[in-house]
PDB file of C-alpha atoms and ligand atoms in Angstrom:
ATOM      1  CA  UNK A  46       0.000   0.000   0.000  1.00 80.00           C
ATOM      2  CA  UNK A  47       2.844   2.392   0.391  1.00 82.00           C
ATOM      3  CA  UNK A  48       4.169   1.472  -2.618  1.00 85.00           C
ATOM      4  CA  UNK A  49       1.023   2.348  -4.334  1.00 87.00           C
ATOM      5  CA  UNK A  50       0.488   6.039  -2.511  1.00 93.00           C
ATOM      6  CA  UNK A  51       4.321   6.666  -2.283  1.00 94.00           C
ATOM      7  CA  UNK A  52       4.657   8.452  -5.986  1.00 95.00           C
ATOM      8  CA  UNK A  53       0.379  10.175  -5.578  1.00 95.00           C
ATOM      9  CA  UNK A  54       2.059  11.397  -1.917  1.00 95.00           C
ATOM     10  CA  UNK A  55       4.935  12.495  -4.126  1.00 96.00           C
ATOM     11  CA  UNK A  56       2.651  14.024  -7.074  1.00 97.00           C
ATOM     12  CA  UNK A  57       0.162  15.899  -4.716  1.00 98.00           C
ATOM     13  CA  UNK A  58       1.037  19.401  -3.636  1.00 97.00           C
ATOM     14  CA  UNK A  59      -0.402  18.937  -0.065  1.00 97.00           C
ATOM     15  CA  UNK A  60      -2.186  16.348   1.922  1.00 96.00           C
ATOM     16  CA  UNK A  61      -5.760  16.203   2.836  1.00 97.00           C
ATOM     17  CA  UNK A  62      -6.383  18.310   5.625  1.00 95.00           C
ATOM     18  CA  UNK A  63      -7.066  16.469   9.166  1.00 94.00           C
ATOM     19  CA  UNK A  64     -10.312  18.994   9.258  1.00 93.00           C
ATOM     20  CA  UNK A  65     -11.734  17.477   6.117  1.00 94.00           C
ATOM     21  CA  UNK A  66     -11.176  13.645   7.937  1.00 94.00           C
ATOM     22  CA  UNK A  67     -12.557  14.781  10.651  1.00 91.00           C
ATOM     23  CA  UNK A  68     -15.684  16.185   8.645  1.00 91.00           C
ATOM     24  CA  UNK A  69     -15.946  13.145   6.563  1.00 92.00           C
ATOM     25  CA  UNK A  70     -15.474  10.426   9.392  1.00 90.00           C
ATOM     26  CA  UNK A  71     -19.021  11.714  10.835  1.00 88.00           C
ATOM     27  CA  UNK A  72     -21.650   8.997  10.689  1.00 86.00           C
ATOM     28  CA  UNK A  73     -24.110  11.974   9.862  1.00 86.00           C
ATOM     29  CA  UNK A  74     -21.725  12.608   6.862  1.00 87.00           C
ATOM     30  CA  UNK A  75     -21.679   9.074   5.751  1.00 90.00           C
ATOM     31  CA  UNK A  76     -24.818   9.639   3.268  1.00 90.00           C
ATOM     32  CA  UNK A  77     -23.131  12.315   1.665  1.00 92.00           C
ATOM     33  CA  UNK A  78     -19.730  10.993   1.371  1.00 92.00           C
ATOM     34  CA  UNK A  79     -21.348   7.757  -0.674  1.00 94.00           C
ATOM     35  CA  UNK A  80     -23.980   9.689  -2.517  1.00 93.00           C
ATOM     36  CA  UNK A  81     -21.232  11.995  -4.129  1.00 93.00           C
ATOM     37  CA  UNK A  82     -18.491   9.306  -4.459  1.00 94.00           C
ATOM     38  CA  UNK A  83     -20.998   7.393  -6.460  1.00 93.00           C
ATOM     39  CA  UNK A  84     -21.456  10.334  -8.597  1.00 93.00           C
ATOM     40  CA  UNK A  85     -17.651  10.682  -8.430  1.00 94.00           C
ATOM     41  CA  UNK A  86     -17.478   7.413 -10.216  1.00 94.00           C
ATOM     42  CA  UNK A  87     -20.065   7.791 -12.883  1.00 94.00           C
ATOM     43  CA  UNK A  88     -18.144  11.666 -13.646  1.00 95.00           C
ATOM     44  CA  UNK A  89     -15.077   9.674 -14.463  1.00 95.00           C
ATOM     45  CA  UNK A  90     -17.069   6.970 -16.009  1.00 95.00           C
ATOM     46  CA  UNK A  91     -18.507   9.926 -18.704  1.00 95.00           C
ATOM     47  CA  UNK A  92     -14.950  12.303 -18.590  1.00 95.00           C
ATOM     48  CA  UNK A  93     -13.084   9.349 -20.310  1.00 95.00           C
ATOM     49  CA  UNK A  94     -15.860   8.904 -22.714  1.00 94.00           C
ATOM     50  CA  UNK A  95     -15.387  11.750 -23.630  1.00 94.00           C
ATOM     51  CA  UNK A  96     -12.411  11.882 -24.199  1.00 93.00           C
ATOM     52  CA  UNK A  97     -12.690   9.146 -26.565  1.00 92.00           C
ATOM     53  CA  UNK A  98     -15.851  10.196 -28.239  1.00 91.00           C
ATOM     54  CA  UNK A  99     -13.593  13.442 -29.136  1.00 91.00           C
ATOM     55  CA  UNK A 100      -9.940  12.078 -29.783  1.00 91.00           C
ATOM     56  CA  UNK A 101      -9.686   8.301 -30.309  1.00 86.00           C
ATOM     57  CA  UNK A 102     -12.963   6.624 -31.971  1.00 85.00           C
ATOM     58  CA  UNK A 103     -14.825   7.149 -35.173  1.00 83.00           C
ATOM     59  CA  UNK A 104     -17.725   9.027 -35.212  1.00 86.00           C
ATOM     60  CA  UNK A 105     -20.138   6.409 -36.578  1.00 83.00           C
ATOM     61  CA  UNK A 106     -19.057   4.276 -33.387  1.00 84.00           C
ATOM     62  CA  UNK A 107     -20.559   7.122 -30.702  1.00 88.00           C
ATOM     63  CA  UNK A 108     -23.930   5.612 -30.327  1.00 88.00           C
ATOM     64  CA  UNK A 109     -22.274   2.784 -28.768  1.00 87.00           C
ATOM     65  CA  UNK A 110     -21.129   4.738 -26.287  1.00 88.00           C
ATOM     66  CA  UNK A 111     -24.516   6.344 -25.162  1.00 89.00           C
ATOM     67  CA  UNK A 112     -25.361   2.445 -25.317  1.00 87.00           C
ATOM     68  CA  UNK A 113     -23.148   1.294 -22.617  1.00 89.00           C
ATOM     69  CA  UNK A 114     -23.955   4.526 -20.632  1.00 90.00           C
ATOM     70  CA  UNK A 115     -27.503   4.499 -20.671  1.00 90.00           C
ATOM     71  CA  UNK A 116     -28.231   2.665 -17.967  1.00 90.00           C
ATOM     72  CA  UNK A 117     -26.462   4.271 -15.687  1.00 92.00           C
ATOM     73  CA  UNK A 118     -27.655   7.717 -17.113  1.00 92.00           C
ATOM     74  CA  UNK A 119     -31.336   6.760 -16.708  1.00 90.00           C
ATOM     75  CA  UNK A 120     -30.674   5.833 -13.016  1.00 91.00           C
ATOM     76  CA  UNK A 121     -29.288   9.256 -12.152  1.00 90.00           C
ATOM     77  CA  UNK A 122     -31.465  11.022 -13.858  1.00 89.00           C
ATOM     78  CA  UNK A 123     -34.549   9.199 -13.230  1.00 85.00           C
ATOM     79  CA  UNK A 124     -36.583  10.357 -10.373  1.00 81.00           C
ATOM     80  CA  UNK A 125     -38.521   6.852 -10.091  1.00 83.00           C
ATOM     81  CA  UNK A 126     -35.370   4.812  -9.847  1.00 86.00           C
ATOM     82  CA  UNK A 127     -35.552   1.924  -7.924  1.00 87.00           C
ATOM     83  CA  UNK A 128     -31.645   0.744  -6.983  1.00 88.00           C
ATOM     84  CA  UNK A 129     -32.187  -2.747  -6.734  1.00 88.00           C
ATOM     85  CA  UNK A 130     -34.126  -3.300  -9.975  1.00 87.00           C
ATOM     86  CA  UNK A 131     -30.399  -1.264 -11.900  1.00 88.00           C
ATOM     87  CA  UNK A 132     -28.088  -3.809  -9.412  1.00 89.00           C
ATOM     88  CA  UNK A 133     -30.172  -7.272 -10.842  1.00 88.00           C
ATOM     89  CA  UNK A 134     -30.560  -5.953 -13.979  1.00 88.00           C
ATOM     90  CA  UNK A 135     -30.210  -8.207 -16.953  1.00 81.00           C
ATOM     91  CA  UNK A 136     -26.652  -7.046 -18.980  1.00 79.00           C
ATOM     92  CA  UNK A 137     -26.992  -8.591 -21.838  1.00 70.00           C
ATOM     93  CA  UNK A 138     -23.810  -8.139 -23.808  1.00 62.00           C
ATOM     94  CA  UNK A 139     -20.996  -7.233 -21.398  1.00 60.00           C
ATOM     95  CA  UNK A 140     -18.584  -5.867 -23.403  1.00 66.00           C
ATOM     96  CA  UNK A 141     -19.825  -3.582 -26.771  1.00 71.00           C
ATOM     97  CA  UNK A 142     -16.853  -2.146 -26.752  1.00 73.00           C
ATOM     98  CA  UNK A 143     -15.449  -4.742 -29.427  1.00 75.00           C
ATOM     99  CA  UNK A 144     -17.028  -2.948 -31.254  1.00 80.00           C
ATOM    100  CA  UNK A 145     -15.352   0.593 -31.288  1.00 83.00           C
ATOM    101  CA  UNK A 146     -14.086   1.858 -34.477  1.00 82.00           C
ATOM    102  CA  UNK A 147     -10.402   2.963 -33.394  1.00 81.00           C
ATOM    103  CA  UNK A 148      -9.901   6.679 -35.224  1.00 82.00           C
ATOM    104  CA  UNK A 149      -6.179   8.110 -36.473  1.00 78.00           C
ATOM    105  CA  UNK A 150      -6.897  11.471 -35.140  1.00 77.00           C
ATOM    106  CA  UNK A 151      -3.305  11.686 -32.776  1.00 77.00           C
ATOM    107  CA  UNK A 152      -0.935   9.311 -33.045  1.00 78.00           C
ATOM    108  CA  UNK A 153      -1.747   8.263 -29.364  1.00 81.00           C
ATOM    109  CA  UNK A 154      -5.270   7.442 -30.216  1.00 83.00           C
ATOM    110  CA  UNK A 155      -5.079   3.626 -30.015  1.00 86.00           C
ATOM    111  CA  UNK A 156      -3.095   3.802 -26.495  1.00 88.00           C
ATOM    112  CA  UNK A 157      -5.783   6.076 -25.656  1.00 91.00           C
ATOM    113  CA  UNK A 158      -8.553   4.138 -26.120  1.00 91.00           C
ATOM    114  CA  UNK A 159      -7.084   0.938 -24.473  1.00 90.00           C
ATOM    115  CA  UNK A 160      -6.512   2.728 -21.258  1.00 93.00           C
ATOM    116  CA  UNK A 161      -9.868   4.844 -21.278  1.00 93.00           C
ATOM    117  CA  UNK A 162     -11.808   1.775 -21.586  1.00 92.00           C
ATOM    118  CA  UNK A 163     -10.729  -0.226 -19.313  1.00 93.00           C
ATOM    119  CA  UNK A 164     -11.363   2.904 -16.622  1.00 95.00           C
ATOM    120  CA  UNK A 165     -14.869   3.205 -18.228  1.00 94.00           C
ATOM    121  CA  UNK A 166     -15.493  -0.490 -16.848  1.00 92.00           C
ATOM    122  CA  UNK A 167     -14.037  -0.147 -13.822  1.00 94.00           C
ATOM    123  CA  UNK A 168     -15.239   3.496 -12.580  1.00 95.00           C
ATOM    124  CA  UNK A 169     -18.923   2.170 -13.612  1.00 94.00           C
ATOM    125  CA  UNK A 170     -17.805  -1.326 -11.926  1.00 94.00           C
ATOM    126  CA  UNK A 171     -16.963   1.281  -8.622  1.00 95.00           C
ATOM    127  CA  UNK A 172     -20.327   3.188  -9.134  1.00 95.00           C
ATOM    128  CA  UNK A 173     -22.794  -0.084  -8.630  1.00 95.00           C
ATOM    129  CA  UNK A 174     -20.347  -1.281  -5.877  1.00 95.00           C
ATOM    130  CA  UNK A 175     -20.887   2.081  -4.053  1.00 95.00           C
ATOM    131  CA  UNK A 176     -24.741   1.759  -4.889  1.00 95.00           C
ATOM    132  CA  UNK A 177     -24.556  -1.831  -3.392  1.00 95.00           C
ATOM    133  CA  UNK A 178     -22.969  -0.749   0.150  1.00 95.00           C
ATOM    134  CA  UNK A 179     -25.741   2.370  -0.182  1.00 94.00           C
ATOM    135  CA  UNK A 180     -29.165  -0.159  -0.812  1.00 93.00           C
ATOM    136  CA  UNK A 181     -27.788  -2.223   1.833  1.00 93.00           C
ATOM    137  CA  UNK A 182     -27.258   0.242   4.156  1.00 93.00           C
ATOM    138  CA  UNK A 183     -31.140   2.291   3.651  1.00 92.00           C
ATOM    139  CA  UNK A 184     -29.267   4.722   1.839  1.00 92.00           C
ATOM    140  CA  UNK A 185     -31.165   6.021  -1.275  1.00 90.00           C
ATOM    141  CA  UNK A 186     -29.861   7.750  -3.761  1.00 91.00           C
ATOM    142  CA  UNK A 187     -30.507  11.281  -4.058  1.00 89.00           C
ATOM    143  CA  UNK A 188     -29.389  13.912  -6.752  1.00 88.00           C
ATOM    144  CA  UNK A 189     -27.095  15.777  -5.561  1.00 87.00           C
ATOM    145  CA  UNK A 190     -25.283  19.027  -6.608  1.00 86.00           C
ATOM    146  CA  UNK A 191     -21.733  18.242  -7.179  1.00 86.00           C
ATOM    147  CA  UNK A 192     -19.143  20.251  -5.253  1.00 87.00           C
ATOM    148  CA  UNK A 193     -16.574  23.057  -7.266  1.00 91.00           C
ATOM    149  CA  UNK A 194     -13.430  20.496  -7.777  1.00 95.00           C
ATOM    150  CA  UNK A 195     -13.454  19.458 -10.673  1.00 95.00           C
ATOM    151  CA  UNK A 196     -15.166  22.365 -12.219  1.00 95.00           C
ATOM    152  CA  UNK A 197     -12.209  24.800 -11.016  1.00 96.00           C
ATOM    153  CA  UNK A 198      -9.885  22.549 -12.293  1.00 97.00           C
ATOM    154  CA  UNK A 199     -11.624  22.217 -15.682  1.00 96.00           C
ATOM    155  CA  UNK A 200     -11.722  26.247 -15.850  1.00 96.00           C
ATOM    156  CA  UNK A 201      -7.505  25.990 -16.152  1.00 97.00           C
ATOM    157  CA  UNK A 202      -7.809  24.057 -19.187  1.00 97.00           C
ATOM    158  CA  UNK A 203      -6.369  25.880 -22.327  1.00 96.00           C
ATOM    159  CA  UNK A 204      -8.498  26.422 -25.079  1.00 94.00           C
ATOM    160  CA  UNK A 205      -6.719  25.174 -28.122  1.00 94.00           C
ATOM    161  CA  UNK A 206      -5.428  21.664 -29.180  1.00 93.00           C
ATOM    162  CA  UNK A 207      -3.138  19.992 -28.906  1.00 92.00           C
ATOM    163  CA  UNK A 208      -2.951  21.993 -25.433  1.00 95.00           C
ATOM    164  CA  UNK A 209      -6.402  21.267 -24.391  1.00 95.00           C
ATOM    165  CA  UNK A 210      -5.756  17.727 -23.764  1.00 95.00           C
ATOM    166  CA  UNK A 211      -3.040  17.694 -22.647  1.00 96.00           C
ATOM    167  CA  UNK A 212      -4.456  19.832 -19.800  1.00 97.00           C
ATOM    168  CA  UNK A 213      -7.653  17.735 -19.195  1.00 97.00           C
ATOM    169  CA  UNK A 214      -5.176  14.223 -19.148  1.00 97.00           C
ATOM    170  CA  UNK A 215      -2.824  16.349 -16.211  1.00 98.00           C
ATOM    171  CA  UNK A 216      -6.643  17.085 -14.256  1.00 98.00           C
ATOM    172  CA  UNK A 217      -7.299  13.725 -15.270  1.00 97.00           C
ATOM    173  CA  UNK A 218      -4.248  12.923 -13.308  1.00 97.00           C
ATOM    174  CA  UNK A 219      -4.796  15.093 -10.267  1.00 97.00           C
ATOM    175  CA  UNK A 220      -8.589  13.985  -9.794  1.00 97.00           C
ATOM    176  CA  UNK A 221      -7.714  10.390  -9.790  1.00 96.00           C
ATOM    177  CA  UNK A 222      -4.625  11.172  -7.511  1.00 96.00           C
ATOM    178  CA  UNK A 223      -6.430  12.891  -4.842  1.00 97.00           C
ATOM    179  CA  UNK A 224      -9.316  10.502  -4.822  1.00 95.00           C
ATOM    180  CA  UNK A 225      -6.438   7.517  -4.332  1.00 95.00           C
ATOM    181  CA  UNK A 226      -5.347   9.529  -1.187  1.00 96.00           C
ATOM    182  CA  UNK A 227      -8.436  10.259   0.416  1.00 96.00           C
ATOM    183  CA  UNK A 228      -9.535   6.884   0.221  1.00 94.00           C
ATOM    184  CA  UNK A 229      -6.060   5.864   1.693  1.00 94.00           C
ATOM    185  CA  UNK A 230      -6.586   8.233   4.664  1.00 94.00           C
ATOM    186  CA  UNK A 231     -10.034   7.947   5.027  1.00 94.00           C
ATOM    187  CA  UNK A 232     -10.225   3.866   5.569  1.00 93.00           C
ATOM    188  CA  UNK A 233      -8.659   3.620   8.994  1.00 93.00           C
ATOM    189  CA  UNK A 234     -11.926   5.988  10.295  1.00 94.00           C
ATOM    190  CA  UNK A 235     -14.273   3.770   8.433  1.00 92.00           C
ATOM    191  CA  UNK A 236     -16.341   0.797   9.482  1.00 93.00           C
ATOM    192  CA  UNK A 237     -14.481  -2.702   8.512  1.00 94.00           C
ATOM    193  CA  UNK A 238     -16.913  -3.103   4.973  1.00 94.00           C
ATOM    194  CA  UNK A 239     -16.191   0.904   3.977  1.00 93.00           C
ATOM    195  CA  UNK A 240     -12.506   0.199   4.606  1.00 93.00           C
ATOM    196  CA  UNK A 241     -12.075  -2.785   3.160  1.00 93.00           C
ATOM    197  CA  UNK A 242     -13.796  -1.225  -0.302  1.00 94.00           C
ATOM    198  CA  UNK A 243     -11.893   1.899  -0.204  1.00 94.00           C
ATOM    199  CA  UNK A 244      -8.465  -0.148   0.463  1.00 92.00           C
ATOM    200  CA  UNK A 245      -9.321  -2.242  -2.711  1.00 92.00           C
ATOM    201  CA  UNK A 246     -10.238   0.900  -4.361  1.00 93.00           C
ATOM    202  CA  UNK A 247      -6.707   1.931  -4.148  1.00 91.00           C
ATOM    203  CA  UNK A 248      -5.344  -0.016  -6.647  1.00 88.00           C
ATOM    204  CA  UNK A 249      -7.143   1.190  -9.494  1.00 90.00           C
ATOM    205  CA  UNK A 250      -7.174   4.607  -8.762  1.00 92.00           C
ATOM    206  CA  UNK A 251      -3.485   5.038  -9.148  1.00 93.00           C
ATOM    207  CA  UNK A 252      -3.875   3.381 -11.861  1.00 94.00           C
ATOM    208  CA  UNK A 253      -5.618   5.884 -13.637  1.00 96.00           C
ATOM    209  CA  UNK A 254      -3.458   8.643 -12.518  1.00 96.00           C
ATOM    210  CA  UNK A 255      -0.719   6.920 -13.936  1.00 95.00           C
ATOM    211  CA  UNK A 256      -2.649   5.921 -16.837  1.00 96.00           C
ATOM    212  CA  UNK A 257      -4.001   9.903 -17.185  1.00 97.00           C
ATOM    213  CA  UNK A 258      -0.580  11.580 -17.087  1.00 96.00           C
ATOM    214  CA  UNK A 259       0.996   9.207 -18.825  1.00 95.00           C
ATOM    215  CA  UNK A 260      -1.152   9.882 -21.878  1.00 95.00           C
ATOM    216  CA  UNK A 261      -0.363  13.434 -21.053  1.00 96.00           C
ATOM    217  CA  UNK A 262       3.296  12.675 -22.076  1.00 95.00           C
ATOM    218  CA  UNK A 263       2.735  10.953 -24.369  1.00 93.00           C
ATOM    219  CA  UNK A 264       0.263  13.352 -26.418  1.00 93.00           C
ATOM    220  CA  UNK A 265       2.762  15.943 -25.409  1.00 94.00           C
ATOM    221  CA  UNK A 266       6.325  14.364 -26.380  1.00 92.00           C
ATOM    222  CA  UNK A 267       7.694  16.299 -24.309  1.00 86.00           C
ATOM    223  CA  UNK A 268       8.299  18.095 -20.953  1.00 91.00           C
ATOM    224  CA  UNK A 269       4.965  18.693 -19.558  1.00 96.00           C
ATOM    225  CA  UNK A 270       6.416  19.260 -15.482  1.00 96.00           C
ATOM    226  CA  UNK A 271       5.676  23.085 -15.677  1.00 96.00           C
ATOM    227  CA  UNK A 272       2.154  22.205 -16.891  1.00 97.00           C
ATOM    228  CA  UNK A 273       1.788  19.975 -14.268  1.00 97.00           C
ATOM    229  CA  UNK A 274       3.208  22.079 -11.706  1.00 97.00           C
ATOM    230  CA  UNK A 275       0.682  24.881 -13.010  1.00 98.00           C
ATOM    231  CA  UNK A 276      -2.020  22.552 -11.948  1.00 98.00           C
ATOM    232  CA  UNK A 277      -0.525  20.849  -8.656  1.00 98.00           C
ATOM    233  CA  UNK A 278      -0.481  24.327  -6.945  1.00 97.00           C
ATOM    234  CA  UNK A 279      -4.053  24.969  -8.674  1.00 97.00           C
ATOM    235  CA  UNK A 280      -5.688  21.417  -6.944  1.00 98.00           C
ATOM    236  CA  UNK A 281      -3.640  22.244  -3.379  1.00 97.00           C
ATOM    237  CA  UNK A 282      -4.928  25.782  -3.538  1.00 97.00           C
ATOM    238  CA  UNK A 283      -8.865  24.237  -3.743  1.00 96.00           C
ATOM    239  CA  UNK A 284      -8.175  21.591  -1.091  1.00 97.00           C
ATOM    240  CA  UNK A 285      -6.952  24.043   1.396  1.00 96.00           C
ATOM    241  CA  UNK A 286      -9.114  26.683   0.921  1.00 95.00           C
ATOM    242  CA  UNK A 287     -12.291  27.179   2.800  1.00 93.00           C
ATOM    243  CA  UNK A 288     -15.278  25.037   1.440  1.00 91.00           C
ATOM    244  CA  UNK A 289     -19.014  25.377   2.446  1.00 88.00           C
ATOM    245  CA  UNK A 290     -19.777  22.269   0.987  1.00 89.00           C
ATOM    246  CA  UNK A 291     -18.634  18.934   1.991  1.00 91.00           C
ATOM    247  CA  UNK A 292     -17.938  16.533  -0.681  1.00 92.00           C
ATOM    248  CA  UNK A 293     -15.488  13.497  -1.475  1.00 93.00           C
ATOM    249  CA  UNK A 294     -13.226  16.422  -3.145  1.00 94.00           C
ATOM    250  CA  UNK A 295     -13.962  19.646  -1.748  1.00 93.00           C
ATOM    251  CA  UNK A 296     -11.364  21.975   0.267  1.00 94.00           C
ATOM    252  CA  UNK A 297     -11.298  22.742   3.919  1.00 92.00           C
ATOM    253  CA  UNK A 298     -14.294  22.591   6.259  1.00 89.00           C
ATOM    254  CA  UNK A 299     -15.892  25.725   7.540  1.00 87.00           C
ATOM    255  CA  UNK A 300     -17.239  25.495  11.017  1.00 83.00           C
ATOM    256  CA  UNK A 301     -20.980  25.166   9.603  1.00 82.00           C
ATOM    257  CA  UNK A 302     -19.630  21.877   7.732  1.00 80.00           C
ATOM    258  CA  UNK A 303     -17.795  20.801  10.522  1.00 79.00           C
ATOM    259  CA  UNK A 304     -20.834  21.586  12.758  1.00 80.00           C
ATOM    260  CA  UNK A 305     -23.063  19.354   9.937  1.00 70.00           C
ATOM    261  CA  UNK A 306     -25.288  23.043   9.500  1.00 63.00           C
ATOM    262  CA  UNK A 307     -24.815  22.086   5.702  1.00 51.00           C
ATOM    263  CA  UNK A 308     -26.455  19.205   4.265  1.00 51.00           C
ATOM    264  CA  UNK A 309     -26.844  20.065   0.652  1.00 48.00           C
TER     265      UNK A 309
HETATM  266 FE1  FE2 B 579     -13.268   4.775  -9.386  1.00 85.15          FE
HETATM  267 FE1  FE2 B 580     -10.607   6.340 -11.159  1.00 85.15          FE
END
């Protein structure tokens, strides 16, 4: 395990703050914390799609796409859903991603759309797990407004190619980092199932930081540290700053959070 959060320690511009642990271990908290991690999961689920919707398949193979993320789109936005009916439902063809026409729009495309897949399956594989320990715990799921993160992140991107993505691979990078260490630091203040999942969570995360700025470089093919430095000041800056929300990413607690006065 210290293997695994040694290099995100080393990549992260500050840890999380002990007033955000101390926030999030609060059993009033709990529904929160799993409502917007399960959200958490489905965002990255739909930011790597998009990524190779836009840079690494052909257009004629987007539909299959919106295929493999309806269901989980119609739960979330649904407001009839019903948890366990989406957990037992019937998934007919696993994998339709066989089917993805490959484009040649960067030479990276290919290595791209290896590595963006197999997060696909495994943030949506994280979303129904977090739905599980939810429907088995009486917690529904609720729609929730998602905290300022990763939109303040996203605002840093530049506007013009081939500098755009590069930029969203490097938040990529950061979002998946972060998430890696809170679950590290959160698990030992967790019950023995939440700690357990969040351990096992570990794994893949830093996975898909690796994978994320990895691509980066590669997309780059070159230097990319003061790009990367530009945004590991920008993501430190957000988790230390004052936050009135409290969400699996957002900054420091204000005293209403930390005195649970804010629910939404
Ligand atoms: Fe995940
Ligand atoms: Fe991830």
């Amino acid at each position: 395990m210290q293997q695994l959060l040694a290099p995100i320690n080393a990549f992260l511009g500050c840890e999380t703050p002990e007033s955000w642990i101390q926030a999030a271990k609060k059993p009033e908290q709990l529904h929160v914390l799993l409502i917007d991690h399960c959200n958490c999961e489905l965002k990255a689920a739909q930011t790597a799609m998009m990524m190779i919707r836009k840079y690494a398949i052909e257009k004629s193979s987007a539909d299959i796409l919106k295929l493999w993320a309806k269901p989980y789109e119609d739960f979330v936005y649904s407001q009839t859903r019903d948890a366990k009916a989406f957990l037992n439902r019937d998934v007919k063809k696993n994998d339709i991603t066989a089917d993805l026409v490959a484009s040649q729009h960067l030479a990276v495309s290919a290595d791209l759309l290896s590595k963006m897949i197999r997060l696909i399956k495994e943030e949506f594989h994280h979303f129904e797990q977090v739905l599980q320990i939810m429907a088995s715990r009486g917690i529904a799921y609720t729609n929730m407004r998602a905290g300022q993160y990763a939109k303040q992140l996203i605002s840093h991107v530049r506007t013009h190619e081939p500098l755009t993505i590069i930029d969203k691979l490097i938040v990529g990078a950061f979002i998946e980092a972060r998430s890696c260490e809170r679950f590290a630091k959160l698990a030992p203040h967790l019950d023995d199932e939440l700690a357990k999942f969040y351990t096992s969570l570990l794994r893949s995360e830093a996975r898909h930081y690796q994978d994320y700025l990895s691509l980066a470089e590669e997309v780059a093919g070159g230097n990319i540290t003061e790009r990367v430095e530009f945004f590991r000041i920008k993501e430190a800056e957000l988790i230390l700053a004052e936050d009135n929300d409290f969400r699996f990413h957002s900054g420091m607690p204000t005293v209403e959070v930390l005195l649970h006065k804010t629910t939404k």
